[in-house]
């Protein structure tokens, strides 16, 4: 159906509304006639197509925000989530903030950490990190902790769209990724840099996919450079390294396919674009990487001057480095709740089977002093499982069916001594010790 607004009719309307149909009224009517052009079927179809195109994105963003806001509803009422690592950081950086407020510049040294250490390892503003600074206003649009879950869902959805996944279908795995139990655990502990790294990693992987396999490698390289810069700027090398391992395997598989199909020249061009994107990402974060690398030789990751002979030249001890890694059997925690008992702080009940087994020995009360966790780690706040979240003795089921890649297998692999020694030997820069990949 066509809708026509004729100029003469508009003249009459304006003449009636504004008095006599003067020349100004006629000009206004003609302007409106040109403005309200006929809406034919093609125009309506184009508007409908545009609406359908952006509808999934609007629904996804609205749904992600709603669920994140509902889960962390108390924060919008003024409550603050107590996060241990955040409190530690606030105490450690208070001296820096006071100096910054008093003198307008960052100090180079603080005495509140380990008897004194460089301030740039605690809190410093790098003017050259333009990409990271530009993203700050966007990341603050939704306050944390709800914002962390919201942006994780959005980031995963964006990655799936880069991979040409149906936008409606992509909502489901995005919800699963954002509501992963592990994310909720590290947010509660205050591991914010790790969480931001997990937010930026999916679109970085999507950019890599676009570069190596997509139809527009140039756009893929641009997205890779952008999100890799944000990923490195998040300053959590452990997560970045894990995802780069996955990216390296993906690159290797694409190279094998290119070799078999005799497409090495296009593959080389795509690799060059990817390498350029990586250099841009590294260059945009050069300052913190450089200063951290310079200081690494003065830390335990570079050995100790107090050890006799060559005992202190090997960096971190392997047992120390993997003390917080999953044991081999602990990987079953991903599928079986409380496979290793529970968390370290939880004891057995006074009327449970453990207390009953100790009763004949007159030690029933000892059950309440025994930790329920019996795995290989020093201690844990709670076990990492798929779709479960321990809270006050209850198991809350969430949609945590998808986990980030390293929890599926890498932690167990790092527990393998041969694996660790192999990577330590092939790494000329001792990346394990330099970046502290085994830190929580």
Coordinates of N, CA and C in Angstrom, one line a residue, residues 231-428:
X231 N 43.1 -7.1 25.6 CA 43.4 -8.3 26.3 C 44.8 -8.1 27.1
X232 N 45.8 -7.6 26.4 CA 47.1 -7.4 27.0 C 47.0 -6.3 28.1
X233 N 46.2 -5.3 27.8 CA 46.1 -4.2 28.7 C 45.3 -4.6 30.0
X234 N 44.6 -5.7 29.9 CA 43.9 -6.2 31.1 C 44.9 -6.7 32.2
X235 N 46.1 -7.0 31.7 CA 47.3 -7.3 32.6 C 47.1 -8.5 33.4
X236 N 46.6 -9.6 32.7 CA 46.6 -10.9 33.3 C 47.2 -11.9 32.3
X237 N 48.6 -12.0 32.3 CA 49.2 -12.9 31.3 C 48.8 -14.3 31.3
X238 N 48.4 -14.8 32.5 CA 48.0 -16.2 32.5 C 46.8 -16.5 31.6
X239 N 45.8 -15.7 31.6 CA 44.6 -15.9 30.8 C 45.0 -15.7 29.3
X240 N 45.8 -14.6 29.1 CA 46.2 -14.3 27.7 C 47.0 -15.4 27.1
X241 N 47.9 -16.0 27.9 CA 48.7 -17.1 27.4 C 47.9 -18.3 27.1
X242 N 46.9 -18.6 27.9 CA 46.0 -19.8 27.6 C 45.3 -19.6 26.3
X243 N 44.7 -18.5 26.1 CA 44.0 -18.2 24.8 C 45.0 -18.2 23.6
X244 N 46.2 -17.7 23.8 CA 47.1 -17.7 22.7 C 47.6 -19.1 22.4
X245 N 47.6 -20.0 23.4 CA 47.8 -21.4 23.1 C 46.7 -22.0 22.1
X246 N 45.5 -21.6 22.5 CA 44.4 -22.1 21.6 C 44.5 -21.4 20.2
X247 N 44.9 -20.2 20.2 CA 45.0 -19.5 18.9 C 46.2 -20.1 18.1
X248 N 47.2 -20.5 18.7 CA 48.4 -21.1 18.0 C 47.9 -22.5 17.4
X249 N 47.2 -23.2 18.2 CA 46.7 -24.5 17.6 C 45.7 -24.3 16.5
X250 N 44.9 -23.3 16.5 CA 44.0 -22.9 15.4 C 44.8 -22.5 14.2
X251 N 45.9 -21.7 14.4 CA 46.7 -21.3 13.3 C 47.4 -22.5 12.7
X252 N 47.9 -23.4 13.5 CA 48.5 -24.6 13.0 C 47.6 -25.5 12.2
X253 N 46.4 -25.6 12.6 CA 45.4 -26.4 11.9 C 45.0 -25.8 10.5
X254 N 44.9 -24.4 10.5 CA 44.7 -23.7 9.3 C 45.9 -23.9 8.3
X255 N 47.1 -23.9 8.9 CA 48.3 -24.1 8.0 C 48.3 -25.4 7.4
X256 N 47.9 -26.4 8.2 CA 47.9 -27.8 7.6 C 46.9 -27.9 6.5
X257 N 45.7 -27.3 6.7 CA 44.7 -27.3 5.6 C 45.2 -26.6 4.4
X258 N 45.8 -25.4 4.6 CA 46.4 -24.7 3.5 C 47.4 -25.5 2.7
X259 N 48.3 -26.2 3.5 CA 49.3 -27.0 2.8 C 48.7 -28.2 2.0
X260 N 47.7 -28.8 2.5 CA 47.0 -29.9 1.8 C 46.3 -29.4 0.5
X261 N 45.7 -28.2 0.6 CA 44.9 -27.7 -0.5 C 45.7 -26.7 -1.4
X262 N 47.0 -26.6 -1.1 CA 48.0 -25.8 -1.9 C 47.5 -24.3 -1.9
X263 N 47.2 -23.8 -0.7 CA 46.8 -22.4 -0.6 C 47.7 -21.7 0.4
X264 N 49.0 -22.0 0.3 CA 50.0 -21.4 1.2 C 50.1 -19.9 1.0
X265 N 50.0 -19.4 -0.2 CA 50.2 -18.0 -0.5 C 49.1 -17.2 0.2
X266 N 47.8 -17.5 0.1 CA 46.8 -16.8 0.8 C 46.9 -16.9 2.3
X267 N 47.4 -18.1 2.7 CA 47.6 -18.4 4.2 C 48.7 -17.5 4.7
X268 N 49.8 -17.3 3.9 CA 50.9 -16.5 4.3 C 50.4 -15.0 4.4
X269 N 49.6 -14.6 3.5 CA 49.1 -13.2 3.6 C 48.3 -13.0 4.9
X270 N 47.4 -14.0 5.2 CA 46.6 -13.9 6.4 C 47.4 -13.9 7.6
X271 N 48.5 -14.7 7.6 CA 49.4 -14.8 8.7 C 50.1 -13.5 8.9
X272 N 50.5 -12.8 7.8 CA 51.1 -11.5 7.9 C 50.2 -10.5 8.5
X273 N 48.9 -10.5 8.1 CA 48.0 -9.6 8.7 C 47.8 -9.9 10.2
X274 N 47.8 -11.1 10.6 CA 47.7 -11.5 12.0 C 48.9 -11.0 12.8
X275 N 50.1 -11.2 12.2 CA 51.3 -10.8 12.8 C 51.4 -9.3 13.0
X276 N 50.9 -8.5 12.0 CA 50.8 -7.1 12.1 C 49.9 -6.7 13.3
X277 N 48.8 -7.4 13.4 CA 47.8 -7.1 14.4 C 48.4 -7.3 15.8
X278 N 49.2 -8.4 15.9 CA 49.9 -8.7 17.2 C 50.9 -7.7 17.5
X279 N 51.6 -7.2 16.5 CA 52.6 -6.1 16.8 C 52.0 -4.8 17.3
X280 N 50.8 -4.5 16.6 CA 50.1 -3.3 17.1 C 49.6 -3.4 18.5
X281 N 49.1 -4.6 18.8 CA 48.6 -4.9 20.2 C 49.7 -4.8 21.2
X282 N 50.9 -5.4 20.9 CA 52.0 -5.3 21.8 C 52.5 -3.9 21.9
X283 N 52.6 -3.2 20.8 CA 53.1 -1.8 20.8 C 52.3 -0.9 21.6
X284 N 50.9 -1.1 21.6 CA 50.1 -0.2 22.4 C 50.2 -0.5 23.9
X285 N 50.8 -1.6 24.2 CA 51.0 -1.9 25.7 C 52.5 -2.1 26.0
X286 N 53.4 -1.4 25.2 CA 54.8 -1.6 25.3 C 55.3 -1.2 26.7
X287 N 54.8 -0.1 27.2 CA 55.4 0.5 28.5 C 55.2 -0.5 29.6
X288 N 54.0 -1.0 30.0 CA 54.0 -1.9 31.1 C 54.7 -3.2 30.9
X289 N 54.7 -3.7 29.6 CA 55.4 -4.9 29.3 C 56.9 -4.7 29.5
X290 N 57.4 -3.6 29.1 CA 58.9 -3.3 29.2 C 59.3 -3.2 30.6
X291 N 58.6 -2.4 31.4 CA 59.0 -2.2 32.8 C 58.9 -3.5 33.6
X292 N 57.9 -4.3 33.3 CA 57.7 -5.6 34.0 C 58.9 -6.5 33.7
X293 N 59.2 -6.6 32.4 CA 60.3 -7.4 32.0 C 61.6 -7.0 32.6
X294 N 61.8 -5.7 32.7 CA 63.1 -5.1 33.4 C 63.2 -5.5 34.8
X295 N 62.0 -5.5 35.5 CA 62.0 -5.8 36.9 C 62.0 -7.3 37.2
X296 N 61.7 -8.1 36.3 CA 61.6 -9.6 36.5 C 62.9 -10.2 37.0
X297 N 64.0 -9.7 36.6 CA 65.3 -10.2 37.0 C 65.6 -10.0 38.5
X298 N 64.9 -9.1 39.1 CA 65.1 -8.8 40.5 C 64.1 -9.4 41.4
X299 N 63.3 -10.4 40.8 CA 62.3 -11.1 41.6 C 62.6 -12.6 41.7
X300 N 61.8 -13.3 42.5 CA 62.1 -14.7 42.7 C 61.9 -15.5 41.4
X301 N 61.3 -14.9 40.4 CA 61.2 -15.6 39.1 C 62.5 -15.7 38.3
X302 N 63.5 -15.0 38.8 CA 64.8 -15.0 38.2 C 65.9 -15.6 39.0
X303 N 65.4 -16.3 40.1 CA 66.4 -16.9 41.0 C 66.7 -16.1 42.2
X304 N 67.6 -16.6 43.1 CA 67.9 -15.9 44.3 C 69.4 -15.8 44.5
X305 N 69.9 -14.7 44.9 CA 71.3 -14.5 45.2 C 71.7 -15.2 46.5
X306 N 70.8 -15.6 47.3 CA 71.1 -16.2 48.6 C 71.3 -17.7 48.6
X307 N 70.9 -18.3 47.4 CA 71.0 -19.7 47.3 C 72.5 -20.1 47.0
X308 N 72.9 -21.3 47.4 CA 74.3 -21.7 47.2 C 74.5 -22.3 45.8
X309 N 75.5 -21.9 45.2 CA 75.8 -22.5 43.8 C 74.8 -22.1 42.8
X310 N 74.4 -23.1 42.1 CA 73.4 -22.9 41.0 C 71.9 -23.2 41.5
X311 N 71.8 -23.3 42.8 CA 70.5 -23.7 43.3 C 69.4 -22.6 43.1
X312 N 69.9 -21.4 43.1 CA 68.9 -20.3 42.9 C 68.8 -19.7 41.6
X313 N 69.3 -20.4 40.5 CA 69.3 -19.8 39.2 C 68.2 -20.3 38.3
X314 N 67.4 -21.2 38.9 CA 66.4 -21.8 38.0 C 65.0 -21.2 38.1
X315 N 64.9 -20.1 38.8 CA 63.6 -19.4 38.9 C 62.7 -20.1 39.9
X316 N 61.4 -20.0 39.7 CA 60.4 -20.6 40.6 C 60.5 -22.2 40.6
X317 N 60.4 -22.7 41.8 CA 60.3 -24.2 41.9 C 59.0 -24.7 41.3
X318 N 59.1 -25.8 40.6 CA 57.9 -26.3 39.8 C 56.8 -26.6 40.8
X319 N 57.1 -27.2 42.0 CA 56.1 -27.5 42.9 C 55.4 -26.2 43.4
X320 N 56.2 -25.2 43.6 CA 55.6 -23.9 44.0 C 54.7 -23.3 42.9
X321 N 55.2 -23.4 41.7 CA 54.5 -22.8 40.6 C 53.2 -23.5 40.3
X322 N 53.1 -24.8 40.6 CA 51.9 -25.5 40.3 C 51.1 -25.8 41.6
X323 N 51.4 -25.2 42.7 CA 50.7 -25.5 43.9 C 49.2 -25.2 43.9
X324 N 48.8 -24.2 43.0 CA 47.4 -23.9 42.9 C 46.7 -24.5 41.6
X325 N 47.4 -25.4 41.0 CA 46.9 -26.0 39.8 C 46.1 -27.3 40.2
X326 N 45.1 -27.6 39.4 CA 44.3 -28.8 39.6 C 45.2 -30.1 39.6
X327 N 45.0 -31.0 40.5 CA 45.6 -32.3 40.4 C 44.9 -33.1 39.3
X328 N 45.5 -34.2 38.9 CA 44.9 -34.9 37.7 C 43.5 -35.4 38.0
X329 N 43.3 -35.9 39.2 CA 41.9 -36.5 39.5 C 40.9 -35.3 39.7
X330 N 41.4 -34.1 40.1 CA 40.5 -33.1 40.4 C 39.7 -32.5 39.2
X331 N 40.1 -32.9 38.0 CA 39.4 -32.4 36.8 C 38.0 -33.0 36.8
X332 N 37.7 -34.1 37.6 CA 36.4 -34.6 37.7 C 35.4 -33.7 38.4
X333 N 36.0 -32.7 39.1 CA 35.1 -31.7 39.7 C 34.3 -30.9 38.7
X334 N 34.8 -30.9 37.5 CA 34.1 -30.1 36.4 C 32.7 -30.8 36.2
X335 N 32.6 -32.1 36.4 CA 31.3 -32.8 36.1 C 30.6 -33.3 37.4
X336 N 31.4 -33.6 38.4 CA 30.8 -34.2 39.6 C 31.0 -33.3 40.8
X337 N 29.9 -32.7 41.3 CA 30.0 -31.7 42.4 C 30.7 -32.4 43.6
X338 N 31.6 -31.7 44.3 CA 32.2 -32.1 45.5 C 32.9 -33.5 45.3
X339 N 33.5 -33.7 44.1 CA 34.3 -34.9 43.9 C 35.5 -35.0 44.9
X340 N 36.1 -33.8 45.2 CA 37.2 -33.8 46.1 C 36.7 -33.3 47.5
X341 N 35.5 -33.5 47.8 CA 35.0 -33.2 49.2 C 34.3 -31.9 49.2
X342 N 34.9 -30.8 49.1 CA 34.3 -29.4 49.0 C 35.4 -28.4 49.1
X343 N 35.1 -27.2 49.7 CA 36.2 -26.2 49.9 C 36.9 -26.5 51.2
X344 N 38.1 -25.8 51.4 CA 38.9 -26.0 52.5 C 38.3 -25.5 53.8
X345 N 37.5 -24.5 53.7 CA 36.9 -23.9 55.0 C 35.7 -24.7 55.5
X346 N 35.2 -25.6 54.7 CA 34.0 -26.3 55.1 C 34.4 -27.6 55.8
X347 N 33.8 -27.9 57.0 CA 34.1 -29.1 57.7 C 32.9 -30.1 57.6
X348 N 33.1 -31.2 58.1 CA 32.0 -32.2 58.1 C 31.0 -32.0 59.2
X349 N 29.8 -32.4 59.0 CA 28.7 -32.1 59.9 C 28.9 -33.1 61.2
X350 N 28.3 -32.6 62.2 CA 28.4 -33.4 63.5 C 27.6 -34.7 63.5
X351 N 26.6 -34.8 62.6 CA 25.8 -36.0 62.5 C 25.9 -36.7 61.2
X352 N 27.0 -36.4 60.4 CA 27.2 -37.0 59.1 C 27.9 -38.4 59.2
X353 N 28.1 -39.0 58.1 CA 28.8 -40.3 58.0 C 30.2 -40.3 58.6
X354 N 30.9 -39.2 58.4 CA 32.3 -39.1 58.9 C 32.3 -39.1 60.4
X355 N 31.4 -38.3 61.0 CA 31.3 -38.3 62.5 C 30.8 -39.7 63.0
X356 N 29.9 -40.3 62.2 CA 29.5 -41.7 62.6 C 30.7 -42.7 62.6
X357 N 31.6 -42.6 61.6 CA 32.7 -43.5 61.5 C 33.7 -43.2 62.6
X358 N 33.8 -42.0 63.1 CA 34.7 -41.7 64.2 C 34.1 -41.9 65.6
X359 N 32.8 -42.1 65.7 CA 32.2 -42.3 67.0 C 32.7 -43.5 67.8
X360 N 32.9 -44.7 67.2 CA 33.5 -45.8 68.0 C 34.8 -45.5 68.6
X361 N 35.5 -44.5 68.1 CA 36.8 -44.1 68.6 C 36.7 -42.9 69.6
X362 N 35.5 -42.5 69.8 CA 35.3 -41.3 70.7 C 35.8 -40.0 70.1
X363 N 35.8 -39.9 68.8 CA 36.3 -38.7 68.1 C 35.3 -38.1 67.2
X364 N 34.0 -38.2 67.5 CA 33.0 -37.7 66.7 C 33.1 -36.2 66.5
X365 N 33.5 -35.5 67.6 CA 33.6 -34.1 67.5 C 34.8 -33.6 66.5
X366 N 35.7 -34.5 66.3 CA 36.8 -34.2 65.4 C 36.4 -34.0 63.9
X367 N 35.2 -34.5 63.6 CA 34.7 -34.3 62.2 C 34.5 -32.9 61.9
X368 N 34.2 -32.0 62.9 CA 33.9 -30.6 62.6 C 35.2 -29.8 62.5
X369 N 36.4 -30.5 62.8 CA 37.7 -29.8 62.6 C 38.4 -30.3 61.3
X370 N 37.9 -31.3 60.7 CA 38.5 -31.8 59.5 C 38.0 -31.1 58.3
X371 N 38.9 -30.7 57.4 CA 38.5 -30.0 56.2 C 37.9 -31.0 55.2
X372 N 36.8 -30.6 54.5 CA 36.1 -31.5 53.6 C 37.0 -31.7 52.3
X373 N 37.8 -30.7 52.0 CA 38.6 -30.8 50.8 C 39.8 -31.8 51.0
X374 N 40.0 -32.7 50.1 CA 41.2 -33.6 50.2 C 41.9 -33.7 48.9
X375 N 41.9 -32.6 48.1 CA 42.7 -32.6 46.8 C 44.1 -32.2 47.0
X376 N 44.8 -32.0 45.9 CA 46.3 -31.7 46.0 C 46.6 -30.3 46.1
X377 N 45.7 -29.3 46.0 CA 46.0 -27.9 46.2 C 46.2 -27.6 47.7
X378 N 46.9 -26.5 47.9 CA 47.1 -26.1 49.3 C 45.8 -25.8 50.0
X379 N 45.0 -25.0 49.4 CA 43.6 -24.8 49.9 C 42.8 -24.2 48.8
X380 N 41.5 -24.3 48.9 CA 40.7 -23.6 47.9 C 39.5 -23.0 48.5
X381 N 39.0 -21.9 47.9 CA 37.8 -21.3 48.5 C 36.5 -22.1 48.2
X382 N 36.5 -22.7 47.0 CA 35.4 -23.6 46.6 C 35.9 -24.3 45.3
X383 N 35.3 -25.4 45.0 CA 35.7 -26.2 43.9 C 35.2 -25.6 42.6
X384 N 36.0 -25.7 41.5 CA 35.5 -25.2 40.2 C 34.8 -26.3 39.5
X385 N 33.5 -26.1 39.3 CA 32.7 -27.1 38.6 C 31.8 -26.5 37.5
X386 N 31.3 -27.3 36.6 CA 30.5 -26.8 35.6 C 29.0 -26.7 36.1
X387 N 28.5 -25.5 36.1 CA 27.1 -25.4 36.4 C 26.7 -25.5 37.9
X388 N 27.7 -25.4 38.8 CA 27.4 -25.5 40.2 C 28.0 -24.3 40.9
X389 N 27.4 -23.9 42.0 CA 28.0 -22.8 42.7 C 27.6 -23.0 44.2
X390 N 28.7 -23.3 45.0 CA 28.4 -23.6 46.4 C 28.2 -22.3 47.2
X391 N 27.1 -22.3 48.0 CA 26.8 -21.1 48.8 C 26.0 -21.6 50.0
X392 N 26.6 -21.4 51.2 CA 26.0 -21.8 52.5 C 25.4 -23.2 52.5
X393 N 26.2 -24.1 52.0 CA 25.8 -25.5 52.1 C 24.9 -26.0 51.0
X394 N 24.5 -25.0 50.1 CA 23.5 -25.4 49.0 C 24.3 -25.4 47.7
X395 N 23.8 -26.1 46.8 CA 24.4 -26.1 45.4 C 23.4 -25.5 44.5
X396 N 23.7 -24.3 44.0 CA 22.9 -23.6 43.1 C 23.2 -23.9 41.7
X397 N 22.3 -24.3 40.9 CA 22.5 -24.7 39.5 C 22.4 -23.5 38.6
X398 N 23.4 -23.3 37.8 CA 23.4 -22.2 36.8 C 23.7 -22.7 35.5
X399 N 23.7 -21.9 34.5 CA 23.9 -22.3 33.1 C 25.4 -22.3 32.7
X400 N 26.2 -22.9 33.6 CA 27.6 -22.9 33.3 C 28.1 -24.1 32.5
X401 N 27.5 -24.4 31.4 CA 27.9 -25.6 30.7 C 29.1 -25.3 29.8
X402 N 29.4 -24.1 29.5 CA 30.6 -23.8 28.7 C 31.6 -23.2 29.7
X403 N 32.8 -23.6 29.6 CA 33.9 -23.1 30.4 C 35.0 -22.5 29.6
X404 N 35.8 -21.6 30.1 CA 36.9 -21.1 29.3 C 37.9 -22.3 29.1
X405 N 38.7 -22.2 28.1 CA 39.4 -23.3 27.5 C 40.4 -23.9 28.5
X406 N 41.1 -23.1 29.3 CA 42.1 -23.6 30.1 C 41.6 -24.5 31.3
X407 N 40.4 -24.3 31.7 CA 39.9 -25.1 32.8 C 39.6 -26.5 32.4
X408 N 39.3 -26.7 31.1 CA 39.0 -28.0 30.6 C 40.2 -28.9 30.6
X409 N 41.4 -28.4 30.3 CA 42.5 -29.3 30.3 C 43.8 -28.7 30.7
X410 N 44.0 -27.4 30.5 CA 45.4 -26.9 30.7 C 45.9 -27.0 32.1
X411 N 45.0 -26.8 33.1 CA 45.5 -26.9 34.5 C 46.0 -28.2 34.8
X412 N 45.3 -29.3 34.3 CA 45.8 -30.6 34.5 C 47.1 -30.9 33.8
X413 N 47.2 -30.3 32.6 CA 48.4 -30.5 31.8 C 49.6 -29.8 32.5
X414 N 49.4 -28.6 33.1 CA 50.5 -27.9 33.7 C 51.0 -28.7 35.0
X415 N 50.2 -29.6 35.5 CA 50.6 -30.4 36.6 C 51.6 -31.5 36.2
X416 N 51.6 -31.8 34.9 CA 52.5 -32.8 34.4 C 53.9 -32.2 34.3
X417 N 54.9 -32.8 34.9 CA 56.3 -32.3 35.0 C 56.9 -32.2 33.6
X418 N 56.7 -33.3 32.8 CA 57.3 -33.3 31.5 C 56.8 -32.2 30.6
X419 N 55.5 -31.9 30.7 CA 54.9 -30.8 30.0 C 55.6 -29.4 30.4
X420 N 55.7 -29.2 31.7 CA 56.3 -28.0 32.2 C 57.7 -27.9 31.8
X421 N 58.5 -28.9 31.9 CA 59.9 -28.9 31.6 C 60.1 -28.6 30.1
X422 N 59.2 -29.2 29.3 CA 59.3 -29.0 27.8 C 59.1 -27.6 27.5
X423 N 58.1 -26.9 28.0 CA 57.8 -25.6 27.7 C 58.9 -24.6 28.3
X424 N 59.4 -25.0 29.5 CA 60.4 -24.1 30.1 C 61.7 -24.2 29.2
X425 N 62.0 -25.3 28.6 CA 63.2 -25.5 27.8 C 63.1 -24.7 26.5
X426 N 61.9 -24.8 25.8 CA 61.8 -24.2 24.5 C 61.6 -22.7 24.6
X427 N 61.3 -22.2 25.8 CA 61.1 -20.8 26.0 C 62.4 -20.1 26.3
X428 N 63.0 -19.4 25.4 CA 64.3 -18.7 25.6 C 64.1 -17.6 26.6

